[in-house]
Coordinates of N, CA and C in Angstrom, one line a residue:
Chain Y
X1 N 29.2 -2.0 2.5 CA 27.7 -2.1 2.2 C 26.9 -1.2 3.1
X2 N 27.4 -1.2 4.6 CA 26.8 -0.5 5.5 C 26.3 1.0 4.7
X3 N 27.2 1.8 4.1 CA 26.8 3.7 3.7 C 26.2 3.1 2.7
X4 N 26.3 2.3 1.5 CA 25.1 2.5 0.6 C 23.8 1.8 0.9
X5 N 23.9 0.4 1.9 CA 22.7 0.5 2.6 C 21.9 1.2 3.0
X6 N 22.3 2.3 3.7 CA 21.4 3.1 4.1 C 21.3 4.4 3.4
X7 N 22.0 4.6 2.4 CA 22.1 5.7 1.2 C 20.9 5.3 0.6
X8 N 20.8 3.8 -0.1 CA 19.4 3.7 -0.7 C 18.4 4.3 -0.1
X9 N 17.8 3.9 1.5 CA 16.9 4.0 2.1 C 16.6 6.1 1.7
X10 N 17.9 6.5 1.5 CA 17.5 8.2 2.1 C 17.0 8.1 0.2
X11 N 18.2 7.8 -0.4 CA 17.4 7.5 -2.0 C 15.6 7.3 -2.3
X12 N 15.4 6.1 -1.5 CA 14.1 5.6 -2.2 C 13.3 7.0 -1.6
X13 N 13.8 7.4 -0.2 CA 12.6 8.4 0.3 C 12.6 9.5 -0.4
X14 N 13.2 9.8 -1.1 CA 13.7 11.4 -1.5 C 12.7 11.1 -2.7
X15 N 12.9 9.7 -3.7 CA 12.0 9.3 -4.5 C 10.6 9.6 -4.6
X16 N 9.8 8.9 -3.3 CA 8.5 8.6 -3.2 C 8.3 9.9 -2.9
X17 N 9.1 11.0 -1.6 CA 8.6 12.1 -1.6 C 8.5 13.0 -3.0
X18 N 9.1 12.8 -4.3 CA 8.8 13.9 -4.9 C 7.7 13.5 -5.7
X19 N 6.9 12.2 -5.6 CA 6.2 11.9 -6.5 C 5.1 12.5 -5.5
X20 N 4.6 12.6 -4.0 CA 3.9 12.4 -3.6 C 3.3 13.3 -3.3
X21 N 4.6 14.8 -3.0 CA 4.6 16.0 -1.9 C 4.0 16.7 -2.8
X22 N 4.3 17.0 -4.2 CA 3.9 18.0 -5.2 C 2.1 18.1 -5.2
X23 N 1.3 16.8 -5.6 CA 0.1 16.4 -5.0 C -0.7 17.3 -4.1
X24 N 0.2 16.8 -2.6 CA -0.4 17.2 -1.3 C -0.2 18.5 -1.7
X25 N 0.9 19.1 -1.9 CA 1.2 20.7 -1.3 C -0.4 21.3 -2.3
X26 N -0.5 21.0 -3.8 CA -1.0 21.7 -3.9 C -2.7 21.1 -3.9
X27 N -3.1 20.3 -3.3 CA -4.6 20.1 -2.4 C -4.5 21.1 -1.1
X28 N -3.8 21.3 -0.8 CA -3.3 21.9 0.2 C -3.7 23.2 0.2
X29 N -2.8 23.6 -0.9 CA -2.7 25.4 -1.2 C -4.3 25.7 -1.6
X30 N -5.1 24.4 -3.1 CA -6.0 25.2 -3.4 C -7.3 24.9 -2.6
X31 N -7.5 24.0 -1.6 CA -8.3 23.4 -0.6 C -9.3 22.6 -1.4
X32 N -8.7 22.1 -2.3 CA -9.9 21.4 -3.2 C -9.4 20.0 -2.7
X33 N -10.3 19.6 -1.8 CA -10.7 18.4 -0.9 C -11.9 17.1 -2.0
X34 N -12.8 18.0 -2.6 CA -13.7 17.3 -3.3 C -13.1 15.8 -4.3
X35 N -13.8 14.8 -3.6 CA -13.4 13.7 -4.7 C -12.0 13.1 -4.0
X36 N -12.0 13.4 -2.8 CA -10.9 12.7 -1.2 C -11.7 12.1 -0.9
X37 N -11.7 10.7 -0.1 CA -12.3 9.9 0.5 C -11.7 9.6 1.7
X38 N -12.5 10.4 2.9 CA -12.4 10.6 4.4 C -12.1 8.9 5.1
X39 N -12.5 7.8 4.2 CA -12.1 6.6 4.7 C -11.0 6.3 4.1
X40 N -10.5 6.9 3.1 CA -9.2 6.1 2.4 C -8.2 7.1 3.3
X41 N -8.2 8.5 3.4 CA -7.0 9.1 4.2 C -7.2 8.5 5.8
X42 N -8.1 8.5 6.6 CA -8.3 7.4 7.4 C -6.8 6.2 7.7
X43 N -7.1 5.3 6.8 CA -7.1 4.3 6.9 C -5.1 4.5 6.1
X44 N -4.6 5.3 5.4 CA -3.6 5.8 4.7 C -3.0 6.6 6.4
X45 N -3.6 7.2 7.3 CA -2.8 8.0 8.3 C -2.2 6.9 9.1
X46 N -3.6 5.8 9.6 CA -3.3 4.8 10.0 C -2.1 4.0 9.7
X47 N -2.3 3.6 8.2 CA -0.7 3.0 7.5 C 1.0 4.2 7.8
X48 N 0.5 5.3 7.6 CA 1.9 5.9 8.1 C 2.2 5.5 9.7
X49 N 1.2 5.6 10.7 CA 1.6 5.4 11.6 C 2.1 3.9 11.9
X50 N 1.7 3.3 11.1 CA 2.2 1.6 11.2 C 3.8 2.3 10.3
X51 N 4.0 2.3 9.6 CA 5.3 2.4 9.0 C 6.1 3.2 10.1
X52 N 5.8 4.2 10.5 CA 6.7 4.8 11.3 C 7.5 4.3 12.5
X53 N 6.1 2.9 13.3 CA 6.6 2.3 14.8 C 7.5 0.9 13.9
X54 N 6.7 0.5 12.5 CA 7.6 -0.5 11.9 C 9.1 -0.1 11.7
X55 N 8.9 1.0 11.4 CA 10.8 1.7 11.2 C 11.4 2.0 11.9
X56 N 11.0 1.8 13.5 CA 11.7 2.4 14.9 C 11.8 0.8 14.9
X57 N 10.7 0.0 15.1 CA 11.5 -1.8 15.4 C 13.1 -2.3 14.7
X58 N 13.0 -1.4 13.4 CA 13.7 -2.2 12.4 C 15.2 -1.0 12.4
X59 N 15.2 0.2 13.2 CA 16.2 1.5 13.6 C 16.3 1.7 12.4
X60 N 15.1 2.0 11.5 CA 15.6 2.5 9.9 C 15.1 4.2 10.3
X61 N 16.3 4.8 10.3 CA 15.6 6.7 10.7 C 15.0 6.5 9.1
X62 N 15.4 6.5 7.9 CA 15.2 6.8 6.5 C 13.5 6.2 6.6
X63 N 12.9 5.1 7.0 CA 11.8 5.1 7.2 C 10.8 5.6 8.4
X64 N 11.2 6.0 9.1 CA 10.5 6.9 10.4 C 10.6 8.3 9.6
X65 N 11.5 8.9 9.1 CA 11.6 10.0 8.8 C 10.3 10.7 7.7
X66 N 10.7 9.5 6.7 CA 9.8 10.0 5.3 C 8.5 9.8 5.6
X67 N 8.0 8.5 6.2 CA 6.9 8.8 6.3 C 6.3 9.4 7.6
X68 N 6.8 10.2 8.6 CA 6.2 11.0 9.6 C 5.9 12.5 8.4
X69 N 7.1 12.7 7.4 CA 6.1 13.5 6.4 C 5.2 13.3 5.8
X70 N 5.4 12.0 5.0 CA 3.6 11.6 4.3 C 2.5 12.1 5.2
X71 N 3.0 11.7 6.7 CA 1.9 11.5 7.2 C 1.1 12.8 8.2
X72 N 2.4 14.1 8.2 CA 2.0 15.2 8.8 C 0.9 15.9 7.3
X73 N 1.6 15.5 6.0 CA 0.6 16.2 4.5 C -0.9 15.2 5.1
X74 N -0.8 14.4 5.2 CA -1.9 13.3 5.2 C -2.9 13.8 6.4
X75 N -2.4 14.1 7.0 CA -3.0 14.8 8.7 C -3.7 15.9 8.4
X76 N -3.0 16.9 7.3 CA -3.0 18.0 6.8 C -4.8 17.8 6.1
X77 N -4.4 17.1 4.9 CA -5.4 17.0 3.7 C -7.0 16.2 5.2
X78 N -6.7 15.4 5.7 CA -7.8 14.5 6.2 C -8.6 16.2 7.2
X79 N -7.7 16.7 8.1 CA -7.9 17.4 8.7 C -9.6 18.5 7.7
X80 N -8.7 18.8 6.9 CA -9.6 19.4 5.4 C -10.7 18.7 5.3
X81 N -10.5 17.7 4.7 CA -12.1 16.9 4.3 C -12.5 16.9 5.6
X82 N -12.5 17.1 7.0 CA -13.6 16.9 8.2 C -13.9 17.9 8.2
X83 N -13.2 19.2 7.7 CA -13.6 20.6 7.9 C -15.2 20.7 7.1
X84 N -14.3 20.1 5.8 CA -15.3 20.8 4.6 C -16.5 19.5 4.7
X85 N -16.7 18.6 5.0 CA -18.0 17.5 5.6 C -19.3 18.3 5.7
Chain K
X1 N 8.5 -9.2 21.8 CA 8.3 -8.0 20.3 C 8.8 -8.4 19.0
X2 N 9.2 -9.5 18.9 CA 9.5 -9.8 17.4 C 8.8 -10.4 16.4
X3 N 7.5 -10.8 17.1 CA 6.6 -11.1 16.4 C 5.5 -9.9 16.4
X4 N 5.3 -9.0 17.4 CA 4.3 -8.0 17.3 C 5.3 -7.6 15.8
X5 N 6.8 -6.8 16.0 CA 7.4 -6.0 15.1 C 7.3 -6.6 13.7
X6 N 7.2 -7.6 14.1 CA 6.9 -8.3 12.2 C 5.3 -7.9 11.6
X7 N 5.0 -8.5 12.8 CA 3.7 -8.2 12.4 C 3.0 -6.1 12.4
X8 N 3.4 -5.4 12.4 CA 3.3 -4.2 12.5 C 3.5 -3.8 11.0
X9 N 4.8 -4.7 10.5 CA 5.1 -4.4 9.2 C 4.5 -4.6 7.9
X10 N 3.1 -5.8 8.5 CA 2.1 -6.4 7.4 C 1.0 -5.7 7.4
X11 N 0.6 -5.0 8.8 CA -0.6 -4.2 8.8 C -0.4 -2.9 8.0
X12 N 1.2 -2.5 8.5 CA 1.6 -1.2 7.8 C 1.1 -1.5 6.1
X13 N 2.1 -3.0 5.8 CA 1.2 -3.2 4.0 C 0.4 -3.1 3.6
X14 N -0.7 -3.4 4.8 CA -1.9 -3.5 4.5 C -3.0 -2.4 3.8
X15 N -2.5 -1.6 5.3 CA -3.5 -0.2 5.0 C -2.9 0.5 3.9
X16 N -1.4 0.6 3.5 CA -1.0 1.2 2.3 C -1.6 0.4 1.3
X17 N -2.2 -0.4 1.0 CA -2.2 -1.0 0.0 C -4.0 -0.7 -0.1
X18 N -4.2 -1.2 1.3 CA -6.2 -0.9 0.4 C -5.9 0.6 0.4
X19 N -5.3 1.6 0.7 CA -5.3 3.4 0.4 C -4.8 3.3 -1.6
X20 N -4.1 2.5 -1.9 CA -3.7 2.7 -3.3 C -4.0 1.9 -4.6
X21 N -3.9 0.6 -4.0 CA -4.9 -0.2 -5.2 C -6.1 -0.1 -5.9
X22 N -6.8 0.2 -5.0 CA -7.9 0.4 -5.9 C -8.3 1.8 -7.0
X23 N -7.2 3.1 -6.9 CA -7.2 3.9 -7.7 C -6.6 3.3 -8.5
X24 N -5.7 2.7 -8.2 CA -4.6 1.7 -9.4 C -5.1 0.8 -10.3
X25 N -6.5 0.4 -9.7 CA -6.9 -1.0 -10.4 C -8.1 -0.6 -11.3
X26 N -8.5 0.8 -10.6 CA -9.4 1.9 -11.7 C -8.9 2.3 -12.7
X27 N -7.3 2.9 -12.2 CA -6.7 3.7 -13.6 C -6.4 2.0 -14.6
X28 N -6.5 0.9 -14.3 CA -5.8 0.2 -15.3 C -6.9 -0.2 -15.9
X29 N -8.2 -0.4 -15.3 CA -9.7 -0.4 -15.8 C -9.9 0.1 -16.7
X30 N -10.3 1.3 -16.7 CA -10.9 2.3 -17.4 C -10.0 2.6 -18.3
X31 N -8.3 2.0 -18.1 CA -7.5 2.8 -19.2 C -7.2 4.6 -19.0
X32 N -7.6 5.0 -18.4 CA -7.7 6.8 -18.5 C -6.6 6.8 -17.6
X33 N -5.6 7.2 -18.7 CA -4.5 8.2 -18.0 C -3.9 9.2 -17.9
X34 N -5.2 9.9 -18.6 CA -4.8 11.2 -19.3 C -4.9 12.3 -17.6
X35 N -3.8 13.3 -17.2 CA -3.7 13.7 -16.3 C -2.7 13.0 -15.4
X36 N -2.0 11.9 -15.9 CA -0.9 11.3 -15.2 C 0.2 11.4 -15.7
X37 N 1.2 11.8 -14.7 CA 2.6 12.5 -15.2 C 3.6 11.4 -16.1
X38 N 4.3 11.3 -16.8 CA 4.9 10.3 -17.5 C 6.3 10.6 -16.4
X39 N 7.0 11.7 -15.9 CA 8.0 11.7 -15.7 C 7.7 11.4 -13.9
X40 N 6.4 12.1 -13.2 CA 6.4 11.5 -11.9 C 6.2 9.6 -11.9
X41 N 5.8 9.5 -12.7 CA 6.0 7.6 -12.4 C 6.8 7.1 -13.0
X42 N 8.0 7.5 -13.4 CA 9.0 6.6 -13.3 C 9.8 6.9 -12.3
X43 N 9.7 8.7 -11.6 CA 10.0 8.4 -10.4 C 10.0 7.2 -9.4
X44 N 8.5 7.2 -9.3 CA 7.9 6.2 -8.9 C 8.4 5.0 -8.6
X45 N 8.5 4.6 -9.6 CA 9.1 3.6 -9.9 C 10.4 2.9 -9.8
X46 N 11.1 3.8 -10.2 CA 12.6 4.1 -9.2 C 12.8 4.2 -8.3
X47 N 11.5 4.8 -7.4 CA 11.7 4.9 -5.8 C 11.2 3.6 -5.4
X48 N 10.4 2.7 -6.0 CA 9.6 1.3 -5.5 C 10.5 0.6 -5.8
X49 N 11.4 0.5 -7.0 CA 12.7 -0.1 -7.1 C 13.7 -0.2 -5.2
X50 N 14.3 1.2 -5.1 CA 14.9 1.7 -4.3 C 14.8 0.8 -2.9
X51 N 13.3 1.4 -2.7 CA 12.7 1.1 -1.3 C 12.9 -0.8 -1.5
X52 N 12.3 -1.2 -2.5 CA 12.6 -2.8 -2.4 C 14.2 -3.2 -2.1
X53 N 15.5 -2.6 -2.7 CA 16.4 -3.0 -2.5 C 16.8 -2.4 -1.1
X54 N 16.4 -1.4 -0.8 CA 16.8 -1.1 0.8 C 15.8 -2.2 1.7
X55 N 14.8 -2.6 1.7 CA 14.2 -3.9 2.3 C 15.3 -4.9 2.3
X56 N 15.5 -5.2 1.3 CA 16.8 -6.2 1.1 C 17.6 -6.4 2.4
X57 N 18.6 -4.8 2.3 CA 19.9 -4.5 3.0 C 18.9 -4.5 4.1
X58 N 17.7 -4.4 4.9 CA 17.2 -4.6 6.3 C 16.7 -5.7 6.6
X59 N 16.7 -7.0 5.6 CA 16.1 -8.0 5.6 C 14.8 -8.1 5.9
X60 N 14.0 -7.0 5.2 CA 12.6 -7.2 5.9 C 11.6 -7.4 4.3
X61 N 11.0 -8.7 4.8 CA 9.8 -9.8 4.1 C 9.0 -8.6 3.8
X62 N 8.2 -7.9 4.6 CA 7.5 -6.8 4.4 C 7.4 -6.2 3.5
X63 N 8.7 -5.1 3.2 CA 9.3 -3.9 2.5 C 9.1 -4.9 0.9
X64 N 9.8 -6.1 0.7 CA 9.9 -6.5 -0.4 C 9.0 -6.8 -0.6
X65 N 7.8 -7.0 -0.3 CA 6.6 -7.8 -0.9 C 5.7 -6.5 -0.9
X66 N 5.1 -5.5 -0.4 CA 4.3 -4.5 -0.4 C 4.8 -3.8 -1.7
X67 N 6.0 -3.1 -1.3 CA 6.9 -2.4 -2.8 C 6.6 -2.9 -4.3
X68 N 7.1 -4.3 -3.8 CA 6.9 -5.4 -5.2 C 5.5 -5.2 -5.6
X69 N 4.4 -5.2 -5.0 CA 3.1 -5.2 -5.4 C 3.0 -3.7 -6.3
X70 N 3.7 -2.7 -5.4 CA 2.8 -0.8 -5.7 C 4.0 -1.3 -7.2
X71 N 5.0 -1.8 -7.5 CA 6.1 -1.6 -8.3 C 5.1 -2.2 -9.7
X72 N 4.6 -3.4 -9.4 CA 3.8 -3.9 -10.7 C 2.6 -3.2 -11.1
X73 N 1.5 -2.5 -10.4 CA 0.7 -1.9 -10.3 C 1.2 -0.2 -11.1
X74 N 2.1 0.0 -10.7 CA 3.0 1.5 -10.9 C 3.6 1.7 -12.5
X75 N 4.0 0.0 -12.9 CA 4.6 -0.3 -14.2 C 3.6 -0.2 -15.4
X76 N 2.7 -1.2 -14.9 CA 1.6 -1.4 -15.8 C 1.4 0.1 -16.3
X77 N 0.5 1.1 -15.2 CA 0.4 2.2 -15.1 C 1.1 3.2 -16.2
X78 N 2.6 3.1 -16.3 CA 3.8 3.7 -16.5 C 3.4 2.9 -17.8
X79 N 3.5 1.8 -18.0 CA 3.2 1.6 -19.5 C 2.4 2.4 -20.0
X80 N 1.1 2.2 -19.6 CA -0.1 2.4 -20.2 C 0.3 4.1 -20.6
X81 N 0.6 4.9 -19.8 CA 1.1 6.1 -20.5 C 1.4 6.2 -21.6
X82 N 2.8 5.3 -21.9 CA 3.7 5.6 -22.8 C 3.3 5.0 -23.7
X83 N 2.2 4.2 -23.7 CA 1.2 3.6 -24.8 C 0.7 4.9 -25.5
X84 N -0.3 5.5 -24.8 CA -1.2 6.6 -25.0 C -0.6 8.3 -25.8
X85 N 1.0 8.2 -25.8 CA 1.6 9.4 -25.7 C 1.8 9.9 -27.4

């Protein structure tokens, strides 16, 4: 049980990231920020960083890992909307 | 720490959840899902699957009950597509 235990975990991440990353990269590339809400990425950075110290409690790397990416795109995009404010 | 660690894991739910329900609870409103990928939400969906059964294998209350929420929210959604197609 132990390898596919934690096979899921790299599974479900590889998942969420392809749903999520395609999004960010390209708000990213075309800087079109308009229609982001500076309180919801806020409050979304905040939740990665709760996931991240929740996944060091629980020694899941597969959850520290995936979302220190959500949350570097997320850093990324928020950074943008304060720019463009 | 085992109650702070638990508790880290409901805030973590938390802020993920007011960052995505409420687009969720628009798109299921308004019905408009035109501009939503049929093949990224079942990713989706397979990854909220995923992530629930790796919660499982870590025993964590948290993972299964946040997931379980974005998974019903995600479904509907994923219906409503394949309604519209």
């Amino acid at each position: 049980m132990d390898f596919w235990g934690e096979f899921l975990g790299y599974l479900a991440g590889i998942c969420t990231a392809v749903f999520f990353l395609p999004q960010s990269v390209q708000t990213i590339k075309t800087k079109d920020v308009s229609g982001l809400s500076f309180g919801s990425y806020v409050i979304y950075c905040i939740g990665m960083i709760l996931w991240i110290a929740y996944g060091a409690y629980l020694h899941s790397i597969q959850m520290i890992f995936f979302n220190a990416v959500s949350l570097i795109f997320a850093a990324i995009i928020l950074f943008m909307i304060v720019r463009q404010r």
